[in-house]
Coordinates of C-alpha atoms in Angstrom, one line a residue:
X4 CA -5.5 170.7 -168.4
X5 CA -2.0 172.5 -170.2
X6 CA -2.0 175.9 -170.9
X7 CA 0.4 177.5 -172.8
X8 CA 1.7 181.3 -173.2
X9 CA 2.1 181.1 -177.2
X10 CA 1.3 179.1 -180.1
X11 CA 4.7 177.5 -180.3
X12 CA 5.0 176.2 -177.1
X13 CA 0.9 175.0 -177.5
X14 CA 2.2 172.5 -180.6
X15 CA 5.1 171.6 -178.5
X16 CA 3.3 170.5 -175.4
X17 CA 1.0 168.6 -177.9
X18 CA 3.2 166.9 -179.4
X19 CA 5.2 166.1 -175.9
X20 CA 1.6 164.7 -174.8
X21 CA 1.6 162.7 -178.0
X22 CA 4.9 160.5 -177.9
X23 CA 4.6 160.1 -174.0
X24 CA 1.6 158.0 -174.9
X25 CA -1.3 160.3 -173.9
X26 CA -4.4 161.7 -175.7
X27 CA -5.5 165.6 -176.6
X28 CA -8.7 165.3 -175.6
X29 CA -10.2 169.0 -176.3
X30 CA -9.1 172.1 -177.6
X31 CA -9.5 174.8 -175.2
X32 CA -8.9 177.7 -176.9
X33 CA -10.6 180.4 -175.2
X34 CA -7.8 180.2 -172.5
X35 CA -4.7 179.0 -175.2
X36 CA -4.6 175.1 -173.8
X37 CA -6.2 171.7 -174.6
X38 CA -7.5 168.6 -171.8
X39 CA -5.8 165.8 -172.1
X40 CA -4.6 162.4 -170.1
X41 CA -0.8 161.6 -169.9
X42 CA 0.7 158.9 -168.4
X43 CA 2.2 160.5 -164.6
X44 CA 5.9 160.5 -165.9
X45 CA 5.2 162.8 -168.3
X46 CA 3.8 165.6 -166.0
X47 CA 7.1 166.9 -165.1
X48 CA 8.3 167.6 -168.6
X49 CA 5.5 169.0 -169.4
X50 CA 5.9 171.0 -166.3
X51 CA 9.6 172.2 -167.4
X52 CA 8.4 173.1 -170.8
X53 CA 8.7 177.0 -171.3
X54 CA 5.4 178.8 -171.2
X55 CA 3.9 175.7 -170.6
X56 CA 1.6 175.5 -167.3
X57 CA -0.5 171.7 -166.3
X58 CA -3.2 171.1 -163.8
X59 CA -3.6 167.9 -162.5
X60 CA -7.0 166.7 -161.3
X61 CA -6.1 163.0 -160.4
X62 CA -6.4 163.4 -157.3
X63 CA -9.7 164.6 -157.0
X64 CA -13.2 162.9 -156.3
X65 CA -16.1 164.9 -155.7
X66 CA -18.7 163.9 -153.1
X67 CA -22.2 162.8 -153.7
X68 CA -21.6 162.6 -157.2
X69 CA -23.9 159.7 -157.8
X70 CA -27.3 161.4 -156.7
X71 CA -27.0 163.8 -160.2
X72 CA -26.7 160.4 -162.4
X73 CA -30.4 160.2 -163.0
X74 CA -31.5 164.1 -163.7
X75 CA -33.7 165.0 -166.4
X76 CA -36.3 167.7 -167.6
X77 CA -35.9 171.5 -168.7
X78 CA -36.9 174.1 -167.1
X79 CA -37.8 177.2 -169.1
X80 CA -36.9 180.4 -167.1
X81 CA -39.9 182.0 -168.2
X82 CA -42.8 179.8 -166.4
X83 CA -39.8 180.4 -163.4
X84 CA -40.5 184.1 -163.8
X85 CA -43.9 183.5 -163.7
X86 CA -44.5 181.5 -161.2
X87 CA -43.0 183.1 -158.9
X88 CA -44.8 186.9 -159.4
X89 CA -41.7 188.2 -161.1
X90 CA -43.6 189.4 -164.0
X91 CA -46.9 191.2 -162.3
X92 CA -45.3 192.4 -159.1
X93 CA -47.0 195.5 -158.8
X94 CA -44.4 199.0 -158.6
X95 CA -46.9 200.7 -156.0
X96 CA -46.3 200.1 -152.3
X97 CA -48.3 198.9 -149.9
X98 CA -46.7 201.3 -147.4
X99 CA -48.7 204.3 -149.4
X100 CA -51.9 203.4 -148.6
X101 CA -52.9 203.8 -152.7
X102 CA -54.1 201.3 -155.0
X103 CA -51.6 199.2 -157.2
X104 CA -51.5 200.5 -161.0
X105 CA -50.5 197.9 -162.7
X106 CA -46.9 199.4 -163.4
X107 CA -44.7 195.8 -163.6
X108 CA -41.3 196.1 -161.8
X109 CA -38.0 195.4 -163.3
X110 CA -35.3 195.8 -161.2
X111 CA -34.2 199.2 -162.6
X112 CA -32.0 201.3 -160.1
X113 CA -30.7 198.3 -158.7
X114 CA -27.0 197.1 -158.7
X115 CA -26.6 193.2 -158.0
X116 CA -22.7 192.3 -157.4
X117 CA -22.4 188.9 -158.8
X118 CA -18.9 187.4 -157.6
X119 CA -18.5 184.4 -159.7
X120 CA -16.4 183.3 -162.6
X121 CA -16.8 186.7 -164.9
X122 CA -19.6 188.1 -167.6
X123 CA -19.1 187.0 -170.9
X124 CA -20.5 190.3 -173.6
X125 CA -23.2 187.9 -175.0
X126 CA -26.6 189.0 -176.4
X127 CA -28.8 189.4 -173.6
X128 CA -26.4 191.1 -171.1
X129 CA -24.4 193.6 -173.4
X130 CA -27.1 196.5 -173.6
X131 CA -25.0 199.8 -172.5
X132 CA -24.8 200.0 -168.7
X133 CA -26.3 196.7 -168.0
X134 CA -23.0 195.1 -166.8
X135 CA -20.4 196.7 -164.8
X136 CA -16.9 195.2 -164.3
X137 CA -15.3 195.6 -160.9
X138 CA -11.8 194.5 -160.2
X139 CA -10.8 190.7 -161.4
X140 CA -9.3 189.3 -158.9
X141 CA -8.8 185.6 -160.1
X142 CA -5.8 184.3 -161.6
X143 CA -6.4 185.1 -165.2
X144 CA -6.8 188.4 -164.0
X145 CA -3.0 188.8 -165.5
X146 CA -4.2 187.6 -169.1
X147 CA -5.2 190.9 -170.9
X148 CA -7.5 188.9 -172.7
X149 CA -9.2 187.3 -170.3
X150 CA -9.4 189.6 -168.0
X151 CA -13.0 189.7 -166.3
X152 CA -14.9 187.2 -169.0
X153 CA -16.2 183.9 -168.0
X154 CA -13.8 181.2 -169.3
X155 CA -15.6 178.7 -166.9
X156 CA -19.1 179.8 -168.2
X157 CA -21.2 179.5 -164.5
X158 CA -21.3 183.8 -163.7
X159 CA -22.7 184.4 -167.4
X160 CA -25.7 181.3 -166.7
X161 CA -26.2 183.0 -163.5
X162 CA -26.1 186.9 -164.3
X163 CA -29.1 186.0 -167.4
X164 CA -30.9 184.5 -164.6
X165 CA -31.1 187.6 -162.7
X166 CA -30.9 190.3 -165.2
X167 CA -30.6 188.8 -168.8
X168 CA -32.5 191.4 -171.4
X169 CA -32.6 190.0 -174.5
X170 CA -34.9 193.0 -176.6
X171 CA -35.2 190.2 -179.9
X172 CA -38.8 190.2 -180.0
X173 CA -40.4 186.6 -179.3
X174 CA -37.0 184.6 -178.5
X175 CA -35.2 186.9 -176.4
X176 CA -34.3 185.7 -172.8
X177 CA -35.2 188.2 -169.8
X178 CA -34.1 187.3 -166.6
X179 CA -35.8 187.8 -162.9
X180 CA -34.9 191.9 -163.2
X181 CA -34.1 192.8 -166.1
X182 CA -33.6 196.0 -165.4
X183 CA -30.9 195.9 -162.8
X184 CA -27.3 196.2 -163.5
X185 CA -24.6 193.7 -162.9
X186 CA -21.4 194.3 -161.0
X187 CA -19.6 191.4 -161.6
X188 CA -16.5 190.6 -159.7
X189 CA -14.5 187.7 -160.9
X190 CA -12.7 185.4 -158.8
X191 CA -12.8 182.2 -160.5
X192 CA -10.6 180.8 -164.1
X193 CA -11.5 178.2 -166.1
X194 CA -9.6 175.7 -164.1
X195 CA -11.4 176.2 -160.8
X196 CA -8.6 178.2 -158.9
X197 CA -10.2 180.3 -156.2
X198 CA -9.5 180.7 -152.7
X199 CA -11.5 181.7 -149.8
X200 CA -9.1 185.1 -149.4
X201 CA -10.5 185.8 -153.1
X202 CA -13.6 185.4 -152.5
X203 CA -13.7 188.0 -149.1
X204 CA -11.2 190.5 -150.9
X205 CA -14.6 190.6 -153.1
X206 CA -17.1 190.8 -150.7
X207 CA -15.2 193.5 -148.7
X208 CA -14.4 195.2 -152.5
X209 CA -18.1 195.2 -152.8
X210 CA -19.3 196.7 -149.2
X211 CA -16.7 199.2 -150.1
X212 CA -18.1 200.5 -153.2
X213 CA -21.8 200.0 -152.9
X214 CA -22.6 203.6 -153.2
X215 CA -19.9 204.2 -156.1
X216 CA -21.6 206.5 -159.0
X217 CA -24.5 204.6 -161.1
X218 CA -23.4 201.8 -158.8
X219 CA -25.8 201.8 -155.9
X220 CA -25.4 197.8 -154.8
X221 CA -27.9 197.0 -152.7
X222 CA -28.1 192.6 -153.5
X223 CA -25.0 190.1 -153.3
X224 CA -25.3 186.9 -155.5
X225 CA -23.2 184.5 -154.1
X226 CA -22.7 180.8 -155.3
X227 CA -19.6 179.7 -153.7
X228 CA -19.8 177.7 -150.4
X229 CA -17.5 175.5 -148.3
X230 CA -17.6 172.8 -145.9
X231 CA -16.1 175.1 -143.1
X232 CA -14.8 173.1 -139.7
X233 CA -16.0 175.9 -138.1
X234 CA -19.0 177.3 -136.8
X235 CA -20.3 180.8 -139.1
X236 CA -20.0 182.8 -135.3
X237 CA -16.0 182.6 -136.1
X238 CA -16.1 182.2 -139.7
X239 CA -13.9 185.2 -141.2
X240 CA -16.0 184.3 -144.8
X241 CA -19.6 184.9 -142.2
X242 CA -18.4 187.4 -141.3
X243 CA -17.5 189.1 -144.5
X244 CA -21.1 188.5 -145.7
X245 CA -22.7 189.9 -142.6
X246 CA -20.7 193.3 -142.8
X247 CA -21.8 193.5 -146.7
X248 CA -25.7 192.6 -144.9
X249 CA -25.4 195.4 -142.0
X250 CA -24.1 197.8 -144.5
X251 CA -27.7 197.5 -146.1
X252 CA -26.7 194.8 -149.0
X253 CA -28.7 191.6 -149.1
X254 CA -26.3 189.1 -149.2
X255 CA -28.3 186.1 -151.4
X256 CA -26.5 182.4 -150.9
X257 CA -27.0 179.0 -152.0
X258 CA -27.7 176.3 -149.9
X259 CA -25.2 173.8 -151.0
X260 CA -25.8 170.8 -153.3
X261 CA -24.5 167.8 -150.8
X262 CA -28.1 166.4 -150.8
X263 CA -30.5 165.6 -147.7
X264 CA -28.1 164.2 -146.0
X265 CA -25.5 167.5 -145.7
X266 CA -26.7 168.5 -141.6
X267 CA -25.5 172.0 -142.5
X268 CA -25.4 174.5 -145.0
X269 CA -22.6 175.8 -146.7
X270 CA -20.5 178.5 -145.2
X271 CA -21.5 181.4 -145.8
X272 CA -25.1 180.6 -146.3
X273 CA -24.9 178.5 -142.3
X274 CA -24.8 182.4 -141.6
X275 CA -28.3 182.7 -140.0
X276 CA -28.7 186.1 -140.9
X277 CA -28.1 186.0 -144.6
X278 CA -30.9 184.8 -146.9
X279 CA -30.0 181.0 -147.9
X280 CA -31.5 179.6 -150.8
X281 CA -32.3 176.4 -151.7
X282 CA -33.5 174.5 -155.1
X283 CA -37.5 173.3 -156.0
X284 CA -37.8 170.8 -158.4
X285 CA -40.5 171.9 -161.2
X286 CA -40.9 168.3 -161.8
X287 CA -41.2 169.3 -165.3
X288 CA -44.3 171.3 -165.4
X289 CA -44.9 175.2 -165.1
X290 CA -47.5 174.7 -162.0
X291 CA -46.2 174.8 -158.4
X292 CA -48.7 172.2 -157.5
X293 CA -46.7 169.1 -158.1
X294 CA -43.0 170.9 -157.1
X295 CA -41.0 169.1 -154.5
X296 CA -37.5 170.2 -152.8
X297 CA -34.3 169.4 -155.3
X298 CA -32.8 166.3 -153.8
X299 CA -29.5 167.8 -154.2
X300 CA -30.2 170.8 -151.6
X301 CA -28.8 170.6 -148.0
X302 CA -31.2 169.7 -145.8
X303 CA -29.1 171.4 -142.8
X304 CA -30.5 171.5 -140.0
X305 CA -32.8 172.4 -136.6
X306 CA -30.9 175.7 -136.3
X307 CA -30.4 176.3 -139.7
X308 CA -31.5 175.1 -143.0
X309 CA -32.6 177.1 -146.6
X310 CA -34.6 179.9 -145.7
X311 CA -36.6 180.1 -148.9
X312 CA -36.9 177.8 -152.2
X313 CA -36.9 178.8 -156.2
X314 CA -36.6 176.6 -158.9
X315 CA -32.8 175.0 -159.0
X316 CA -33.4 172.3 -161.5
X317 CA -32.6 172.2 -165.3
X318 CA -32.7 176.3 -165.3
X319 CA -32.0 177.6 -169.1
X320 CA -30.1 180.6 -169.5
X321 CA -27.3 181.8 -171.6
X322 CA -24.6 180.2 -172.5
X323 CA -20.6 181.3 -172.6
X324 CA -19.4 181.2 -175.7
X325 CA -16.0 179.3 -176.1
X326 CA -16.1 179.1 -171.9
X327 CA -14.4 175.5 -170.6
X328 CA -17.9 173.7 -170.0
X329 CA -18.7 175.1 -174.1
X330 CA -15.7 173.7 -175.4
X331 CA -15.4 170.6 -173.7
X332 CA -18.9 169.8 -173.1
X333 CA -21.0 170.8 -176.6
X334 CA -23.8 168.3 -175.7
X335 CA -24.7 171.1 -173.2
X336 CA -25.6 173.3 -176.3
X337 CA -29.5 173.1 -176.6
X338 CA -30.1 172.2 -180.4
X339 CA -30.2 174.4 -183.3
X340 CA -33.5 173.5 -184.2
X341 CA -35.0 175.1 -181.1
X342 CA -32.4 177.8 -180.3
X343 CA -30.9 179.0 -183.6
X344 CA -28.6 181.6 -182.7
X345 CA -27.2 178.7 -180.0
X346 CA -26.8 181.2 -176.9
X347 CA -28.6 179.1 -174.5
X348 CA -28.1 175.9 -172.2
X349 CA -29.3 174.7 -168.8
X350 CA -28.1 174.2 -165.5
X351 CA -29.1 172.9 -162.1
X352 CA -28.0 173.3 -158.6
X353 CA -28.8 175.6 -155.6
X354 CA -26.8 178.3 -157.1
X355 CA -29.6 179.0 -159.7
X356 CA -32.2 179.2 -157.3
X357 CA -30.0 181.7 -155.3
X358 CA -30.0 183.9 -158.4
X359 CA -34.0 183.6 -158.9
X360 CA -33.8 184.8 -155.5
X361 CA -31.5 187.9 -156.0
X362 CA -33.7 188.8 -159.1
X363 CA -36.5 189.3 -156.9
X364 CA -34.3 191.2 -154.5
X365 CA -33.8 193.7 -156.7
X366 CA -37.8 194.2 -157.5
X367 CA -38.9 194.5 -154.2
X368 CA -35.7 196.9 -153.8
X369 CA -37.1 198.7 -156.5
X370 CA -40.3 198.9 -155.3
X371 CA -39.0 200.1 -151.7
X372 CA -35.6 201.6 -151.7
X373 CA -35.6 201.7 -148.4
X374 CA -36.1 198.3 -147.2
X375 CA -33.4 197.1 -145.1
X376 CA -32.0 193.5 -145.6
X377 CA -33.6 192.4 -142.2
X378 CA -37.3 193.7 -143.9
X379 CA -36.1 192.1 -146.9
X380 CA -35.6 188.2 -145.3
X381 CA -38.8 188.8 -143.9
X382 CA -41.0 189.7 -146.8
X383 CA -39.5 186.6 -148.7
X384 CA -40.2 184.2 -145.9
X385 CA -43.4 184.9 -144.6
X386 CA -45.4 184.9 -147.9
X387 CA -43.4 182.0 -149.1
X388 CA -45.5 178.8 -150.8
X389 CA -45.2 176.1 -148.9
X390 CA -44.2 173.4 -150.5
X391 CA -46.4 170.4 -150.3
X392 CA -45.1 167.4 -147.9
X393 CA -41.6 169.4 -148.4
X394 CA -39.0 168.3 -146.1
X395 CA -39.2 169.8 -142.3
X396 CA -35.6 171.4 -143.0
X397 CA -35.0 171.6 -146.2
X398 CA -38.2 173.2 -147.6
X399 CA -37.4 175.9 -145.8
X400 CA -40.7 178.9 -145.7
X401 CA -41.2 177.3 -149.1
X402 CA -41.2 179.2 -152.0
X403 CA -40.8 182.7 -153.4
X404 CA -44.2 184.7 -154.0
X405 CA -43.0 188.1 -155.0
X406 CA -46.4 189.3 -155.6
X407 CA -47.7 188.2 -152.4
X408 CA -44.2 189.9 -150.8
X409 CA -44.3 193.3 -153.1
X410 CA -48.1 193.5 -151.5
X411 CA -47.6 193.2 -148.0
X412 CA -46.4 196.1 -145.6
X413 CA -42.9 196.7 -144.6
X414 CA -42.5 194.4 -141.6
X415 CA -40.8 195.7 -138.3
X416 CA -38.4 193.2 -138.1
X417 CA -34.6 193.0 -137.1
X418 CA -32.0 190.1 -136.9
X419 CA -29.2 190.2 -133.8
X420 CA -25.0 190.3 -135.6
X421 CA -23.5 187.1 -134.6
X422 CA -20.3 186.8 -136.5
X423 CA -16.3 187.9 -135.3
X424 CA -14.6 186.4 -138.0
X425 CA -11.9 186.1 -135.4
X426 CA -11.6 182.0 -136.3
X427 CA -9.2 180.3 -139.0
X428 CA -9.2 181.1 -142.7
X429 CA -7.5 177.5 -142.9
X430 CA -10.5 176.8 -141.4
X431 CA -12.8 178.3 -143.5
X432 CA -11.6 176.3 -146.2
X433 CA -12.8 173.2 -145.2
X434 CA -11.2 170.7 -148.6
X435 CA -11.6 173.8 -150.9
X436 CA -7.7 174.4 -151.3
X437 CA -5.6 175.8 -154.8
X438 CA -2.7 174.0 -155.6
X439 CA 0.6 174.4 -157.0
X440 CA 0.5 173.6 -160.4
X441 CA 4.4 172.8 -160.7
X442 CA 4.5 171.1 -156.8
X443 CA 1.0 169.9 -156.4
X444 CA 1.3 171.6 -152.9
X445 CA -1.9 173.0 -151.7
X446 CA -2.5 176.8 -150.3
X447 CA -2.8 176.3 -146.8
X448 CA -3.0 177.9 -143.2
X449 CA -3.4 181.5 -142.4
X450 CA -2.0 183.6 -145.6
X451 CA -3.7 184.6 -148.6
X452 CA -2.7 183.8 -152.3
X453 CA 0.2 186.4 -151.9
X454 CA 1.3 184.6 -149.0
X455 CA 0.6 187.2 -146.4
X456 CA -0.3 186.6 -142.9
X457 CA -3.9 186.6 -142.0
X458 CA -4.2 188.4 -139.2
X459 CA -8.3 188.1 -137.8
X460 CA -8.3 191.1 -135.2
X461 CA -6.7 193.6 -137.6
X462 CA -8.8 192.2 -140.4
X463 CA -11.9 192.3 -138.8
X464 CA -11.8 195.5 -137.2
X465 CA -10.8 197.2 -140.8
X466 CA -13.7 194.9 -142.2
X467 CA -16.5 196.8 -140.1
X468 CA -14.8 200.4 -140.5
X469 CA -14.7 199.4 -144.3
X470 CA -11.0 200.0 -144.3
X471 CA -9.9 196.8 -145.3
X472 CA -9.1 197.9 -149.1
X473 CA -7.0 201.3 -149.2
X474 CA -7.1 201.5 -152.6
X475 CA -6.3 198.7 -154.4
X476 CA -4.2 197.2 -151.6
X477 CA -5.5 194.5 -149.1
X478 CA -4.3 192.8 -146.7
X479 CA -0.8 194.4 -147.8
X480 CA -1.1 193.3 -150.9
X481 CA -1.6 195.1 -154.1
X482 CA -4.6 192.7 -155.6
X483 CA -5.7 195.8 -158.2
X484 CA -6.2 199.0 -159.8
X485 CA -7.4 201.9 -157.9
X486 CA -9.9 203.6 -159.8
X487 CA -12.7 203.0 -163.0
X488 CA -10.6 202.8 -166.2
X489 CA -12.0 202.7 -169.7
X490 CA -14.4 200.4 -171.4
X491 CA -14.0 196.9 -171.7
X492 CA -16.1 194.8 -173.8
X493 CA -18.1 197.6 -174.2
X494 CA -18.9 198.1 -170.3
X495 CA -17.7 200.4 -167.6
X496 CA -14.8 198.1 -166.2
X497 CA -12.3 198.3 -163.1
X498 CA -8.2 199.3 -163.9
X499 CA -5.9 195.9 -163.4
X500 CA -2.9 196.0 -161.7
X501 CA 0.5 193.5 -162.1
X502 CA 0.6 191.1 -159.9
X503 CA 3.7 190.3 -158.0
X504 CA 4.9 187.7 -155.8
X505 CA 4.5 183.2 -155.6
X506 CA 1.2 183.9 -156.9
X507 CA 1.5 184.3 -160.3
X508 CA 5.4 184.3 -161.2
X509 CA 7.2 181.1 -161.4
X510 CA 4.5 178.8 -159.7
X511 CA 0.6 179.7 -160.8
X512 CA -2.3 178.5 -158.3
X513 CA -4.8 176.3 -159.5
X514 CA -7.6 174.8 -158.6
X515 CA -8.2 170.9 -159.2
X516 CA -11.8 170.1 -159.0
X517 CA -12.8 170.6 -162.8
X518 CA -11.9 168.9 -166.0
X519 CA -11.9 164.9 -166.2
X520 CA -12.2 163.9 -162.3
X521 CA -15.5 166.0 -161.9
X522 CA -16.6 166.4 -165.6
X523 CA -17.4 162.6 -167.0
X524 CA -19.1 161.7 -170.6
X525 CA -21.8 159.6 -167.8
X526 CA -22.7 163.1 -166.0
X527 CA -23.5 164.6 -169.4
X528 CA -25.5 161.7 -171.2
X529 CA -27.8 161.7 -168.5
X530 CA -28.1 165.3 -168.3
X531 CA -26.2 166.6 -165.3
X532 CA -23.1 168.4 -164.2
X533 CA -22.2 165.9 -161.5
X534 CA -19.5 167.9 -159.7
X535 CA -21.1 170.2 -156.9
X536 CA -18.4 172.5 -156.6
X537 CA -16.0 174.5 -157.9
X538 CA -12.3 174.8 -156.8
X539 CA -12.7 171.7 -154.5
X540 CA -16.3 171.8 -153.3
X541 CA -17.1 175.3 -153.1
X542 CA -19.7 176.3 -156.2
X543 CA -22.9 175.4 -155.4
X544 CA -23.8 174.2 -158.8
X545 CA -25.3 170.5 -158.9
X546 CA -25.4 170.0 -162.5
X547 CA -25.4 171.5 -166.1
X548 CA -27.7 169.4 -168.4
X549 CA -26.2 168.3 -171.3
X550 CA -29.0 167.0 -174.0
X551 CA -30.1 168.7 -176.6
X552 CA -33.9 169.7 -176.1
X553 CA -36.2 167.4 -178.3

């Protein structure tokens, strides 16, 4: 991918690209670049160009790539809704003794942080208060115009799963709640560059803010996962999650999408006391009766595996308009014919049924205010559906019922804390790493993108006191603003800050697992995104369809 800082040097890198003996491949205009293949000599001068900037993605491969090949079917989010109770769970509480009215629950009152790759302002998520922009902090969170929309298009398909609200009468999408508000915290560009130290400077941003004004966060939706080398006790990415859970938010996680075969989950969702969520298959039809577990979901394990199921598979929801998988992937569109105003297009992977999940969250937090996350597990597991011959491990409890969870009693139920986050964030990473886009050196060992040393006792200790941002400094860095500025795009939105430091100036981080070595013509013909991850393996999303509906 080449991205350039103005027009000029955009038809000077193309033409470079063009008498080295390469192709432009696809205009990418939402973030001022194009794909293309050039032959390796040329990737220096491009390099050296002024205001030019090139990720290279030949060296990637993603695992279990092959499984997706074969995916087909839609999945209307609807008959997902419905399915699962979200449309007749009942506002009246079983705790008061009185006899449900009828009154449907939305979500309303309830704030889900979503930290992902941005909101774009589409139809269906830009009614007045509905989405809330905390701070960016990915790498584009420098580009004024970029700042906090979804150039990669996976946080908008996710936040009109849990609270799209679409008032056009007949066609309009609604989502799981679609009264609750999204917070949406950004941490992933178009080009995949995230790091683990992001993705916590988030989570602890989040805990931090929970009870901010009109705020009142009480559900975490997060996709991103890695293959961690060590156990979620020492994880410092468990243990973020788990101080956002004991500070009463329900931190919602997908499973991971290596397949059967994966032993473990993804960190953080191998945190036992977080609510890990893996994918059904609909098998094409809006009954439960014929549903089996998504053979992309981690099976995990004897000591931990999903804890609960929702739909993962062929999920439609709305589309980012002009986002990298819009641009370069069109067949993803579904077809005029059926969707005329072309703001929808489907998707598959854990990370969907992670957001059915938080949608429901956010009713039964409606419902009860004052359910703790503990209460909240254990409503969602033990009036689950079993799933029929599912998999010992990987069906989990089975799946969601909210109905059947909105009606029974508030459980007396508490998990033990586990995590110190006193182990590696090198570590955490597993083979998610950003690179150097100029050096191809990868972000590694115990700093953060500013290069500051990660210290686990200091960190930990300011993590639990919820000290760790002072500000909008952490971990000695100045990552962003310090306190809600104006609009933007029409929502409440979180003041930027300049970035200083290797970060940004003179040698941008990126992030190599998108564009040609994960995204292939084969993965879209036959319907599927076949990359599971984002920024080297970490975004649990198995598959974007790419077929226009017939």
């Amino acid at each position: 991918m080449v991205r350039a800082d103005s027009v000029a040097a955009l038809t000077a890198a193309r033409a470079l690209v063009r008498r080295s003996g390469g192709t432009v491949k696809q205009d990418l205009g939402v973030i001022h670049g194009f794909s293309a293949t050039v032959p390796v000599f040329a990737v220096p001068q491009l390099n050296t160009m002024p205001g030019v900037r090139v990720t290279s993605d030949a060296a990637v491969r993603m695992k279990g790539m092959n499984s997706w090949a074969d995916q087909v079917g839609i999945t209307m989010l609807a008959p997902v809704i419905k399915a699962a109770g979200g449309d007749k769970a009942d506002k009246d509480s079983p705790d008061d003794g009185v006899t449900p009215t009828g009154s449907v629950l939305t979500g309303a009152g309830v704030g889900v942080a979503l930290i992902d790759s941005g909101v774009a302002p589409v139809k269906g998520l830009y009614n007045v208060g509905q989405v809330v922009y905390g701070p960016d902090l990915s790498f584009e969170s420098q580009i004024a115009n970029l700042r906090n929309l979804d150039t990669y298009g996976h946080g908008t398909h996710m936040a009109g799963i849990i609270a799209g609200n679409d008032p056009t009468s007949g066609t309009g999408l609604h989502g799981m709640a679609p009264g609750a508000r999204i917070i949406s915290l950004k941490v992933a560009t178009a080009d995949g560059a995230t790091d683990v130290s992001q993705v916590i400077a988030a989570i602890d941003w989040v805990v931090a803010h929970r009870d901010d004004p009109g705020l009142n966060i009480r559900v975490l939706n997060l996709s991103f996962g890695t293959d961690s080398v060590q156990s979620a006790a020492l994880d410092p990415l468990s243990f973020a999650v788990e101080q956002a859970w004991n500070k009463g938010i329900v931190a919602v996680v997908a499973a991971g999408n290596d397949g059967f075969a994966a032993g473990n989950l993804t960190m953080p969702a191998a945190n036992p006391k977080v609510i890990a969520v893996g994918a059904a298959d609909p098998m094409g039809t809006d009954a439960r009766g014929d549903d089996t577990v998504a053979s992309f979901t981690n099976r995990g394990n004897a000591v931990r595996h999903p804890d609960v199921l929702a739909a993962g598979r062929s999920i439609v929801s709305l589309r980012a308009p002009g986002s990298y998988i819009d641009r370069t992937y069109p067949t993803a569109r579904i077809s005029a014919a059926l969707d005329p105003e072309q703001r929808l297009f489907r998707g598959s992977g854990t990370s969907q049924a992670a957001a059915v999940v938080s949608g429901a969250v956010a009713l039964l937090l409606q419902q009860r205010p004052g359910l703790t996350p503990d209460q909240v597990k254990n409503l969602l597991m033990t009036t689950a559906i079993p799933i029929r011959n599912g998999d010992l491990y990987a069906a989990g409890a089975g799946q969601i019922d909210v109905v059947k969870a909105a009606g029974k009693k508030t459980p007396a139920y508490q998990q033990t804390t586990t995590a110190t986050g006193l182990g590696k964030l090198e570590a955490s990473r597993g083979s998610a790493h950003v690179y150097d886009s100029v050096t191809g050196a990868a972000l590694t060992g115990e700093t953060d993108i500013f290069g500051k040393p990660w210290a686990p006792a200091t960190w930990t200790a300011a993590a639990k006191a919820q000290r760790s941002w002072t500000g909008g400094t952490w971990n000695g860095s100045a990552w962003t603003g310090t306190t809600w500025g104006a609009s933007a795009v029409g929502q409440q939105a979180w003041t930027p800050v300049t970035w200083s430091g290797r970060s940004w100036s003179g040698a941008a981080w990126t992030g190599r697992s998108w564009s040609s070595a994960v995204w292939t013509g084969r993965s879209w013909s036959s319907e599927t995104w076949l990359g599971r991850s984002w920024s080297g393996r970490s975004w649990s999303s198995a598959g974007w369809t790419g077929d226009p509906w017939r």
